[in-house]
Amino acid sequence: MSLSKEIAKRRTFGIISHPDAGKTTLTEKLLLFGGAIQEAGAVKSNKIKKTATSDFMEIEKQRGISVATSVMGFSYKDKRINILDTPGHQDFAEDTYRTLTAVDSVILVIDVAKGVETQTEKLAEVCRMRDTPIMVFINKLDREGKDAFDLLDEVEQKIGLHLCPLSWPIGMGQDFQGVYDIWSQSIKLYLGGNKQKIQESVKIDNIADSILDEMVGQKAASQLREEIELIQGVYPTFDAETYRKGQLSPVFFGSALNNFGVNELLDCFVEIAPSPQPKKAEERLVKPEEENFSAFVFKIHANMDPNHRNRLAFAKVVSGNFERNKNYLHVRTNKKMKFSAPMTFLASKKNVVDNAYAGDIVGLPDSGNFRIGDAFTEGENLHFRDIPSFSPEHFRFINNDDPMKAKQLNKGVDQLMDEGVAQLFTLETNGRKIIGTVGALQYEVIQYRLEHEYGAKCSYENYPCHKACWVESHDEQHLSEFRMQKSRYLARDKFDQLVFMADSSFSLQMTQEKFPGLSFHFKSEF
Ligand code: G4P
């Protein structure tokens, strides 16, 4: 098969949600439909358990297991589907943001009762930054929840998506009978009162047809007709091209747990979701069907075996065809390297792979040389830099507790930062190092790993900081005044970008007012 045909078959996406909305359940059901797993429970058992939130070793162990589910590939209707898993645990939110740079589209799961939650907003913002096409799945329709129209309003207002329902619920909670699939103009119902069994879809070309009344009862039928009429009046007609540009989001309703609406979602997904997309490098736009191979690392998974510092770097193939044992350029170090045991992922199995195409994810064994964002090419100098860092929530000085092991500590800290475990800021005035994290859990992880993998001991000291703000200057004079007045709050991130460590929201606001020639960003990419 030609390169372009192989690439056109690929659909690489992520499922995102606020924890507990049903991401794991939906992933599992998609894998079941795709024949990639035979029984429910296979993915779920790998999920970080809620009860383990305070026990980081347990979480790390579970993360170790979940390397198998980091990427789940399967074939469905002659498409090759790659689902990239995103950790649900909030302390690992940065992992999720980075994974989102490697997907070509996402499915956003929302709990019908809870609506838009904080994590949903943040994740959707990351998708909108790069116009990633979003499909919405409203889950748990078997439970009482918000009115469907109110919920869609909430999604539009809170996360700024333009929506277009492609399915519509018939009843909800106790009265949930099934869904009308606007996309394929068919209706799918539960069998009798038993919510375990689902009828075959019945095609309904015209919802005015009296067959609808026979199927769902007169009351529900006329309500559905009214609602569909309202939808047609209020929402735009679906257009796949507008969706693929990230400007229109189709919405599906269902219940992942009960297998309801999942098939419809998948069938529509394979038809409309984008194939691998071009990616911006600093030098140029790289197109997937280019002959020459290129890829970038979006995630590094450390092995929990303390005796081996081996890691697995996950790289998304951006263009061309990756081959095992071929020499590629590791752009940052300008070194040639080849991989004798690259991995691909099929459901829960890892396999050594000979070939991978644009859109695919390959796992590259690494002994500590790779960094998030690294590029591999056939020789060209390409830099894929759009891996955002967000301002951390927690900040602490890191101190060396064993002067004999300063080298080990520095190396360990560098490598852990390359893996993306946390962010490092170095104060300009005295060179002291500050570790910034999303969750407090990471401090324990870092301390433990430094000791067990690098033989270094560290302790922390609180660093009072409200937000790390990346500084952009439009005015040289303002910049130099700002540098003088705020010197003790200035730091450098790992790319040597200037960062203002604002100690309170008040001081940030005052600084913003005083230096209008500067912009302060809460993320490293602007
Ligand atoms: P997450 O990955 O987004 O965190 O969510 P997950 O799939 O783990 O689902 C969270 C909880 O919601 C689970 O229950 C799951 O069974 C339930 N759930 C998922 N989809 C539906 C649905 O369509 N309807 C209903 N009623 N519940 C749903 P749990 O009790 O927390 O876990 P478990 O004991 O069932 O594993």
Coordinates of C-alpha atoms in Angstrom, one line a residue, residues 56-67 301-312 416 419 444-445 448-449 452-453:
F56 CA 2.6 7.8 45.4
M57 CA 4.5 4.5 45.2
E58 CA 1.3 2.7 44.5
I59 CA 0.4 5.3 41.9
E60 CA 3.8 5.0 40.2
K61 CA 3.5 1.3 40.2
Q62 CA 0.1 1.7 38.5
R63 CA 1.5 4.2 36.1
G64 CA 4.1 1.5 35.3
I65 CA 1.4 -0.9 34.4
S66 CA -0.5 1.7 32.5
V67 CA 2.4 2.1 30.1
H301 CA 7.8 6.9 30.7
A302 CA 10.4 5.9 33.3
N303 CA 10.8 2.3 34.4
M304 CA 10.2 1.7 38.0
D305 CA 13.1 -0.8 38.2
P306 CA 15.7 1.2 40.2
N307 CA 18.5 -0.9 38.9
H308 CA 17.9 0.1 35.3
R309 CA 17.4 3.7 34.4
N310 CA 15.8 2.7 31.1
R311 CA 12.9 4.6 29.9
L312 CA 10.5 4.6 27.0
L416 CA 13.5 14.1 35.6
E419 CA 10.8 13.5 31.4
E444 CA 7.5 12.8 46.9
V445 CA 8.0 11.2 43.5
Y448 CA 12.1 9.1 46.0
R449 CA 13.4 8.7 42.4
H452 CA 16.7 5.4 44.4
E453 CA 17.8 6.0 40.8

